[in-house]
PDB file of C-alpha atoms (C1' of nucleotides) in Angstrom:
ATOM      1  CA  UNK A   1     -20.689  13.226  -8.506  1.00 92.00           C
ATOM      2  CA  UNK A   2     -18.834  15.357 -10.124  1.00 96.00           C
ATOM      3  CA  UNK A   3     -15.650  16.465  -9.146  1.00 96.00           C
ATOM      4  CA  UNK A   4     -13.091  18.774 -10.790  1.00 96.00           C
ATOM      5  CA  UNK A   5      -9.959  17.314 -11.302  1.00 94.00           C
ATOM      6  CA  UNK A   6      -7.289  19.568 -12.723  1.00 89.00           C
ATOM      7  CA  UNK A   7      -9.160  22.115 -13.663  1.00 93.00           C
ATOM      8  CA  UNK A   8     -11.608  19.405 -15.784  1.00 93.00           C
ATOM      9  CA  UNK A   9     -15.374  18.848 -14.235  1.00 96.00           C
ATOM     10  CA  UNK A  10     -15.336  15.032 -14.147  1.00 96.00           C
ATOM     11  CA  UNK A  11     -18.019  12.532 -13.338  1.00 97.00           C
ATOM     12  CA  UNK A  12     -17.229   9.719 -10.439  1.00 98.00           C
ATOM     13  CA  UNK A  13     -19.522   7.022  -9.307  1.00 97.00           C
ATOM     14  CA  UNK A  14     -19.174   5.572  -5.201  1.00 97.00           C
ATOM     15  CA  UNK A  15     -17.186   2.205  -5.542  1.00 98.00           C
ATOM     16  CA  UNK A  16     -19.936  -0.319  -5.041  1.00 97.00           C
ATOM     17  CA  UNK A  17     -18.906  -4.376  -2.847  1.00 97.00           C
ATOM     18  CA  UNK A  18     -19.094  -5.867  -6.455  1.00 98.00           C
ATOM     19  CA  UNK A  19     -16.192  -3.679  -7.380  1.00 98.00           C
ATOM     20  CA  UNK A  20     -14.294  -5.627  -5.076  1.00 98.00           C
ATOM     21  CA  UNK A  21     -14.942  -8.239  -5.731  1.00 98.00           C
ATOM     22  CA  UNK A  22     -13.233  -8.576  -9.038  1.00 98.00           C
ATOM     23  CA  UNK A  23     -10.155 -10.190  -9.932  1.00 97.00           C
ATOM     24  CA  UNK A  24      -7.202  -8.122  -7.945  1.00 97.00           C
ATOM     25  CA  UNK A  25      -5.288  -7.309 -11.279  1.00 97.00           C
ATOM     26  CA  UNK A  26      -8.381  -5.649 -12.871  1.00 97.00           C
ATOM     27  CA  UNK A  27      -9.556  -3.798  -9.385  1.00 98.00           C
ATOM     28  CA  UNK A  28      -6.081  -2.471  -9.135  1.00 97.00           C
ATOM     29  CA  UNK A  29      -6.582  -1.023 -13.087  1.00 97.00           C
ATOM     30  CA  UNK A  30      -9.748  -0.071 -12.318  1.00 97.00           C
ATOM     31  CA  UNK A  31      -8.699   2.105  -9.499  1.00 98.00           C
ATOM     32  CA  UNK A  32      -5.809   4.283 -10.905  1.00 97.00           C
ATOM     33  CA  UNK A  33      -7.546   7.452 -11.317  1.00 97.00           C
ATOM     34  CA  UNK A  34      -9.774   7.167  -9.142  1.00 97.00           C
ATOM     35  CA  UNK A  35     -10.625   8.816  -6.073  1.00 98.00           C
ATOM     36  CA  UNK A  36     -10.329   7.878  -2.236  1.00 97.00           C
ATOM     37  CA  UNK A  37     -12.330  10.579  -0.125  1.00 97.00           C
ATOM     38  CA  UNK A  38     -12.749  10.825   3.766  1.00 96.00           C
ATOM     39  CA  UNK A  39     -14.747  12.394   5.273  1.00 94.00           C
ATOM     40  CA  UNK A  40     -15.213  13.306   8.359  1.00 89.00           C
ATOM     41  CA  UNK A  41     -18.128  14.671   9.300  1.00 88.00           C
ATOM     42  CA  UNK A  42     -17.390  15.381  13.224  1.00 88.00           C
ATOM     43  CA  UNK A  43     -14.207  17.256  12.698  1.00 86.00           C
ATOM     44  CA  UNK A  44     -15.732  18.730   9.247  1.00 89.00           C
ATOM     45  CA  UNK A  45     -12.511  17.254   7.295  1.00 89.00           C
ATOM     46  CA  UNK A  46     -12.870  16.395   4.120  1.00 93.00           C
ATOM     47  CA  UNK A  47      -9.849  14.836   1.837  1.00 95.00           C
ATOM     48  CA  UNK A  48     -10.157  13.667  -2.364  1.00 96.00           C
ATOM     49  CA  UNK A  49      -7.212  12.050  -3.263  1.00 96.00           C
ATOM     50  CA  UNK A  50      -6.419  10.882  -6.595  1.00 97.00           C
ATOM     51  CA  UNK A  51      -4.748   7.275  -7.221  1.00 97.00           C
ATOM     52  CA  UNK A  52      -2.052   7.030 -10.010  1.00 97.00           C
ATOM     53  CA  UNK A  53       0.183   4.122  -9.056  1.00 97.00           C
ATOM     54  CA  UNK A  54      -1.323   0.776  -7.115  1.00 97.00           C
ATOM     55  CA  UNK A  55       0.107  -2.177  -7.380  1.00 97.00           C
ATOM     56  CA  UNK A  56      -1.511  -5.851  -7.805  1.00 97.00           C
ATOM     57  CA  UNK A  57      -0.648  -8.782  -4.773  1.00 97.00           C
ATOM     58  CA  UNK A  58      -2.560 -12.240  -5.772  1.00 96.00           C
ATOM     59  CA  UNK A  59      -3.832 -14.629  -4.009  1.00 95.00           C
ATOM     60  CA  UNK A  60      -1.906 -17.596  -5.377  1.00 92.00           C
ATOM     61  CA  UNK A  61       1.604 -18.115  -7.331  1.00 93.00           C
ATOM     62  CA  UNK A  62       2.668 -14.644  -6.124  1.00 95.00           C
ATOM     63  CA  UNK A  63       6.014 -15.197  -3.691  1.00 94.00           C
ATOM     64  CA  UNK A  64       5.453 -11.160  -2.993  1.00 95.00           C
ATOM     65  CA  UNK A  65       2.254 -11.715  -1.649  1.00 96.00           C
ATOM     66  CA  UNK A  66       1.354 -11.561   2.479  1.00 96.00           C
ATOM     67  CA  UNK A  67      -1.343 -14.379   2.102  1.00 96.00           C
ATOM     68  CA  UNK A  68       1.566 -16.312  -0.443  1.00 95.00           C
ATOM     69  CA  UNK A  69       2.459 -18.566   3.077  1.00 93.00           C
ATOM     70  CA  UNK A  70      -1.351 -18.701   4.479  1.00 93.00           C
ATOM     71  CA  UNK A  71      -3.327 -16.544   6.782  1.00 94.00           C
ATOM     72  CA  UNK A  72      -1.821 -14.677  10.530  1.00 94.00           C
ATOM     73  CA  UNK A  73      -2.674 -12.729  13.128  1.00 92.00           C
ATOM     74  CA  UNK A  74      -1.094 -10.040  10.872  1.00 94.00           C
ATOM     75  CA  UNK A  75      -2.381 -10.808   7.268  1.00 95.00           C
ATOM     76  CA  UNK A  76      -6.149 -11.729   8.167  1.00 96.00           C
ATOM     77  CA  UNK A  77      -7.813  -8.681   6.582  1.00 96.00           C
ATOM     78  CA  UNK A  78      -6.694 -10.079   3.326  1.00 97.00           C
ATOM     79  CA  UNK A  79      -8.540 -12.584   3.979  1.00 97.00           C
ATOM     80  CA  UNK A  80     -11.813 -10.867   4.907  1.00 97.00           C
ATOM     81  CA  UNK A  81     -13.847 -10.403   2.095  1.00 97.00           C
ATOM     82  CA  UNK A  82     -12.771  -7.407  -0.453  1.00 97.00           C
ATOM     83  CA  UNK A  83     -13.870  -3.798   0.001  1.00 97.00           C
ATOM     84  CA  UNK A  84     -11.624  -3.400   3.693  1.00 97.00           C
ATOM     85  CA  UNK A  85      -8.604  -1.788   4.169  1.00 97.00           C
ATOM     86  CA  UNK A  86      -5.352  -4.752   5.071  1.00 97.00           C
ATOM     87  CA  UNK A  87      -2.731  -1.947   6.599  1.00 97.00           C
ATOM     88  CA  UNK A  88       0.825  -3.860   8.389  1.00 96.00           C
ATOM     89  CA  UNK A  89       3.823  -2.686   8.951  1.00 95.00           C
ATOM     90  CA  UNK A  90       6.686  -2.856   6.649  1.00 95.00           C
ATOM     91  CA  UNK A  91      10.947  -2.216   8.084  1.00 94.00           C
ATOM     92  CA  UNK A  92       9.634  -1.516  11.937  1.00 93.00           C
ATOM     93  CA  UNK A  93       8.732   2.150  10.592  1.00 94.00           C
ATOM     94  CA  UNK A  94       6.756   2.674   7.615  1.00 96.00           C
ATOM     95  CA  UNK A  95       2.893   2.299   7.346  1.00 96.00           C
ATOM     96  CA  UNK A  96       1.454   0.414   3.941  1.00 97.00           C
ATOM     97  CA  UNK A  97      -2.277   0.851   2.950  1.00 97.00           C
ATOM     98  CA  UNK A  98      -3.961  -1.809   0.612  1.00 98.00           C
ATOM     99  CA  UNK A  99      -7.250  -2.176  -0.337  1.00 98.00           C
ATOM    100  CA  UNK A 100      -8.612  -5.478   0.394  1.00 98.00           C
ATOM    101  CA  UNK A 101     -10.524  -7.575  -3.259  1.00 98.00           C
ATOM    102  CA  UNK A 102     -11.783 -10.713  -3.785  1.00 97.00           C
ATOM    103  CA  UNK A 103     -14.719 -13.070  -2.223  1.00 97.00           C
ATOM    104  CA  UNK A 104     -13.679 -13.808   1.842  1.00 96.00           C
ATOM    105  CA  UNK A 105     -10.442 -16.209   2.131  1.00 95.00           C
ATOM    106  CA  UNK A 106      -9.160 -15.425  -1.515  1.00 96.00           C
ATOM    107  CA  UNK A 107      -6.649 -13.201   0.342  1.00 96.00           C
ATOM    108  CA  UNK A 108      -4.908 -10.655  -2.272  1.00 97.00           C
ATOM    109  CA  UNK A 109      -4.720  -7.217  -2.320  1.00 97.00           C
ATOM    110  CA  UNK A 110      -3.952  -3.335  -3.909  1.00 98.00           C
ATOM    111  CA  UNK A 111      -1.399  -1.440  -2.434  1.00 97.00           C
ATOM    112  CA  UNK A 112      -1.552   1.978  -2.381  1.00 97.00           C
ATOM    113  CA  UNK A 113       1.564   3.561  -3.983  1.00 97.00           C
ATOM    114  CA  UNK A 114       1.061   7.412  -4.355  1.00 96.00           C
ATOM    115  CA  UNK A 115      -1.477   9.492  -4.765  1.00 96.00           C
ATOM    116  CA  UNK A 116      -2.483  13.093  -6.012  1.00 95.00           C
ATOM    117  CA  UNK A 117      -4.434  15.498  -3.805  1.00 94.00           C
ATOM    118  CA  UNK A 118      -7.904  16.893  -5.451  1.00 95.00           C
ATOM    119  CA  UNK A 119      -9.966  18.826  -2.975  1.00 94.00           C
ATOM    120  CA  UNK A 120      -8.878  19.137   0.160  1.00 94.00           C
ATOM    121  CA  UNK A 121      -9.801  20.545   4.123  1.00 93.00           C
ATOM    122  CA  UNK A 122      -6.237  19.913   5.645  1.00 90.00           C
ATOM    123  CA  UNK A 123      -2.924  21.619   4.934  1.00 90.00           C
ATOM    124  CA  UNK A 124      -0.641  18.844   3.308  1.00 91.00           C
ATOM    125  CA  UNK A 125       2.984  18.993   2.506  1.00 87.00           C
ATOM    126  CA  UNK A 126       3.734  18.667  -1.288  1.00 82.00           C
ATOM    127  CA  UNK A 127       4.977  15.574  -1.373  1.00 87.00           C
ATOM    128  CA  UNK A 128       2.885  14.007   1.237  1.00 94.00           C
ATOM    129  CA  UNK A 129       1.097  11.432  -0.514  1.00 95.00           C
ATOM    130  CA  UNK A 130       4.170  10.599  -3.115  1.00 94.00           C
ATOM    131  CA  UNK A 131       5.258   6.597  -2.387  1.00 95.00           C
ATOM    132  CA  UNK A 132       3.269   4.824  -0.088  1.00 96.00           C
ATOM    133  CA  UNK A 133       5.352   5.201   2.986  1.00 96.00           C
ATOM    134  CA  UNK A 134       4.832   8.517   3.701  1.00 96.00           C
ATOM    135  CA  UNK A 135       0.792   8.652   1.820  1.00 96.00           C
ATOM    136  CA  UNK A 136       0.392   6.093   5.084  1.00 96.00           C
ATOM    137  CA  UNK A 137       2.131   8.907   7.947  1.00 96.00           C
ATOM    138  CA  UNK A 138       0.021  11.731   6.191  1.00 96.00           C
ATOM    139  CA  UNK A 139      -3.361  10.166   6.300  1.00 95.00           C
ATOM    140  CA  UNK A 140      -1.888   8.829   9.770  1.00 94.00           C
ATOM    141  CA  UNK A 141      -3.277   4.570   8.699  1.00 96.00           C
ATOM    142  CA  UNK A 142      -1.830   2.522  11.269  1.00 95.00           C
ATOM    143  CA  UNK A 143      -2.004  -1.771  12.082  1.00 95.00           C
ATOM    144  CA  UNK A 144      -5.072  -0.723  13.475  1.00 94.00           C
ATOM    145  CA  UNK A 145      -6.724   0.555  11.393  1.00 95.00           C
ATOM    146  CA  UNK A 146      -6.494  -2.989   9.589  1.00 96.00           C
ATOM    147  CA  UNK A 147     -10.296  -3.270   8.997  1.00 96.00           C
ATOM    148  CA  UNK A 148     -11.742   0.191   7.720  1.00 96.00           C
ATOM    149  CA  UNK A 149     -14.186  -0.538   5.459  1.00 97.00           C
ATOM    150  CA  UNK A 150     -14.324   2.022   2.505  1.00 97.00           C
ATOM    151  CA  UNK A 151     -18.247   0.857   2.104  1.00 97.00           C
ATOM    152  CA  UNK A 152     -18.883   3.601   4.503  1.00 95.00           C
ATOM    153  CA  UNK A 153     -19.732   7.433   5.248  1.00 93.00           C
ATOM    154  CA  UNK A 154     -15.461   8.072   6.109  1.00 95.00           C
ATOM    155  CA  UNK A 155     -14.430   6.284   3.682  1.00 96.00           C
ATOM    156  CA  UNK A 156     -15.483   5.393  -0.071  1.00 97.00           C
ATOM    157  CA  UNK A 157     -13.528   5.544  -2.711  1.00 98.00           C
ATOM    158  CA  UNK A 158     -14.925   7.398  -6.834  1.00 98.00           C
ATOM    159  CA  UNK A 159     -14.334   5.209  -9.721  1.00 98.00           C
ATOM    160  CA  UNK A 160     -14.458   7.893 -12.920  1.00 97.00           C
ATOM    161  CA  UNK A 161     -16.702   7.083 -15.351  1.00 97.00           C
ATOM    162  CA  UNK A 162     -14.674   7.215 -17.929  1.00 95.00           C
ATOM    163  CA  UNK A 163     -11.450   4.112 -19.323  1.00 93.00           C
ATOM    164  CA  UNK A 164      -8.493   6.244 -17.946  1.00 96.00           C
ATOM    165  CA  UNK A 165      -5.004   5.401 -19.602  1.00 96.00           C
ATOM    166  CA  UNK A 166      -2.291   3.478 -17.641  1.00 96.00           C
ATOM    167  CA  UNK A 167       0.572   2.273 -17.761  1.00 95.00           C
ATOM    168  CA  UNK A 168       1.681  -1.477 -16.408  1.00 95.00           C
ATOM    169  CA  UNK A 169       4.963  -2.260 -14.563  1.00 94.00           C
ATOM    170  CA  UNK A 170       7.045  -4.652 -12.727  1.00 93.00           C
ATOM    171  CA  UNK A 171       6.803  -3.797  -9.169  1.00 94.00           C
ATOM    172  CA  UNK A 172       9.600  -2.056  -6.613  1.00 93.00           C
ATOM    173  CA  UNK A 173      10.703  -3.336  -3.681  1.00 91.00           C
ATOM    174  CA  UNK A 174      10.482  -6.898  -3.487  1.00 92.00           C
ATOM    175  CA  UNK A 175      12.855  -9.315  -4.334  1.00 91.00           C
ATOM    176  CA  UNK A 176      10.399 -13.063  -4.950  1.00 92.00           C
ATOM    177  CA  UNK A 177       8.534 -12.981  -8.376  1.00 93.00           C
ATOM    178  CA  UNK A 178       9.869  -9.643  -9.997  1.00 92.00           C
ATOM    179  CA  UNK A 179       9.108 -11.546 -12.776  1.00 93.00           C
ATOM    180  CA  UNK A 180       4.548  -9.838 -12.738  1.00 94.00           C
ATOM    181  CA  UNK A 181       4.069  -6.905 -14.050  1.00 95.00           C
ATOM    182  CA  UNK A 182       1.734  -5.690 -11.838  1.00 96.00           C
ATOM    183  CA  UNK A 183       2.487  -2.828 -10.736  1.00 96.00           C
ATOM    184  CA  UNK A 184      -0.015  -0.243 -12.307  1.00 96.00           C
ATOM    185  CA  UNK A 185       0.568   4.075 -13.078  1.00 96.00           C
ATOM    186  CA  UNK A 186      -1.150   7.285 -14.090  1.00 96.00           C
ATOM    187  CA  UNK A 187      -0.292   8.258 -17.508  1.00 94.00           C
ATOM    188  CA  UNK A 188       1.787  11.234 -17.977  1.00 91.00           C
ATOM    189  CA  UNK A 189       1.463  11.840 -13.833  1.00 92.00           C
ATOM    190  CA  UNK A 190       4.225  13.647 -12.204  1.00 91.00           C
ATOM    191  CA  UNK A 191       2.965  12.271  -8.851  1.00 92.00           C
ATOM    192  CA  UNK A 192       4.326   8.785  -8.821  1.00 93.00           C
ATOM    193  CA  UNK A 193       6.849   7.128  -6.521  1.00 90.00           C
ATOM    194  CA  UNK A 194      10.495   7.260  -8.376  1.00 73.00           C
ATOM    195  CA  UNK A 195      12.178   3.973  -8.579  1.00 67.00           C
ATOM    196  CA  UNK A 196      15.625   4.619  -7.497  1.00 48.00           C
ATOM    197  CA  UNK A 197      16.920   1.126  -7.795  1.00 43.00           C
ATOM    198  CA  UNK A 198      15.357   0.205 -10.921  1.00 42.00           C
ATOM    199  CA  UNK A 199      17.102   0.490 -14.747  1.00 37.00           C
TER     200      UNK A 199
ATOM    201  C1'  DG B   1      25.121   3.953  -0.525  1.00 94.73           C
ATOM    202  C1'  DC B   2      22.608   2.540   3.608  1.00 94.73           C
ATOM    203  C1'  DA B   3      20.949   2.716   8.423  1.00 94.73           C
ATOM    204  C1'  DA B   4      16.433   3.172  11.444  1.00 94.73           C
ATOM    205  C1'  DG B   5      13.236   0.006  13.470  1.00 94.73           C
ATOM    206  C1'  DG B   6      10.307  -3.237  14.455  1.00 94.73           C
ATOM    207  C1'  DA B   7       6.793  -6.806  14.163  1.00 94.73           C
ATOM    208  C1'  DT B   8       6.339 -11.518  12.564  1.00 94.73           C
ATOM    209  C1'  DC B   9       6.830 -15.649  10.436  1.00 94.73           C
ATOM    210  C1'  DT B  10      10.070 -20.007  10.522  1.00 94.73           C
ATOM    211  C1'  DA B  11      13.119 -24.016  12.617  1.00 94.73           C
ATOM    212  C1'  DA B  12      14.524 -25.773  16.467  1.00 94.73           C
TER     213       DA B  12
ATOM    214  C1'  DT C   1      13.049 -18.477  21.772  1.00 94.73           C
ATOM    215  C1'  DA C   2      16.901 -16.860  18.168  1.00 94.73           C
ATOM    216  C1'  DG C   3      17.693 -15.496  14.470  1.00 94.73           C
ATOM    217  C1'  DA C   4      16.126 -13.688   8.429  1.00 94.73           C
ATOM    218  C1'  DT C   5      12.919 -11.138   6.477  1.00 94.73           C
ATOM    219  C1'  DC C   6      10.501  -6.857   5.060  1.00 94.73           C
ATOM    220  C1'  DC C   7       5.026  -4.186  -0.634  1.00 94.73           C
ATOM    221  C1'  DT C   8      11.048   2.357   2.205  1.00 94.73           C
ATOM    222  C1'  DT C   9      12.283   6.623   3.457  1.00 94.73           C
ATOM    223  C1'  DG C  10      15.442   9.715   4.303  1.00 94.73           C
ATOM    224  C1'  DC C  11      19.429  10.272   5.493  1.00 94.73           C
ATOM    225  C1'  DC C  12      24.662  10.287   5.181  1.00 94.73           C
TER     226       DC C  12
END
DNA sequence: GCAAGGATCTAA
DNA sequence: TAGATCCTTGCC
């Protein structure tokens, strides 16, 4: 599938289930530069968003991960097989969207933090996808959408066929396992979320 | 700089 | 059942 990104035609391929079953750090890295596709046949809506910022949350030794204390009603989607969405509410106000990774029972996911609109039939405000909370709000995702498949017709991911340069940094907004460098950003992108607290 | 805001988990 | 915590944002 050819998609024009910033005036350049690039080739993408649909992510299959095996993609999501890879180690979480790998999935988080490969998601940089890939396209999140929302296709609604009935409403004739098509949205293509390029992912420019992600964070990995591991199934072990990661105290910042929701899965660290085991499976609960809230995080159960995280323990399902990779290839679905895990949506949770944070600070009682915002929602955050994660892509569940690895095999069933692992409890790992990749947080989508920022995206860039590539193509859409809907009008969105300019900064609508910069930051995890805004991103979820703009797309209208709530905890009700936790568990949605990324392998269906409506929601899918398109992977670039060429290597995408990315930056690795520490994660944002967490107080545990802060030292882990599990945040990935598209090199040179103006669309990554701003980290106010960091040096 | 910090409050809003509510679900969720933990400890009692 | 009460109290702390929280992968944020847009106010002041």
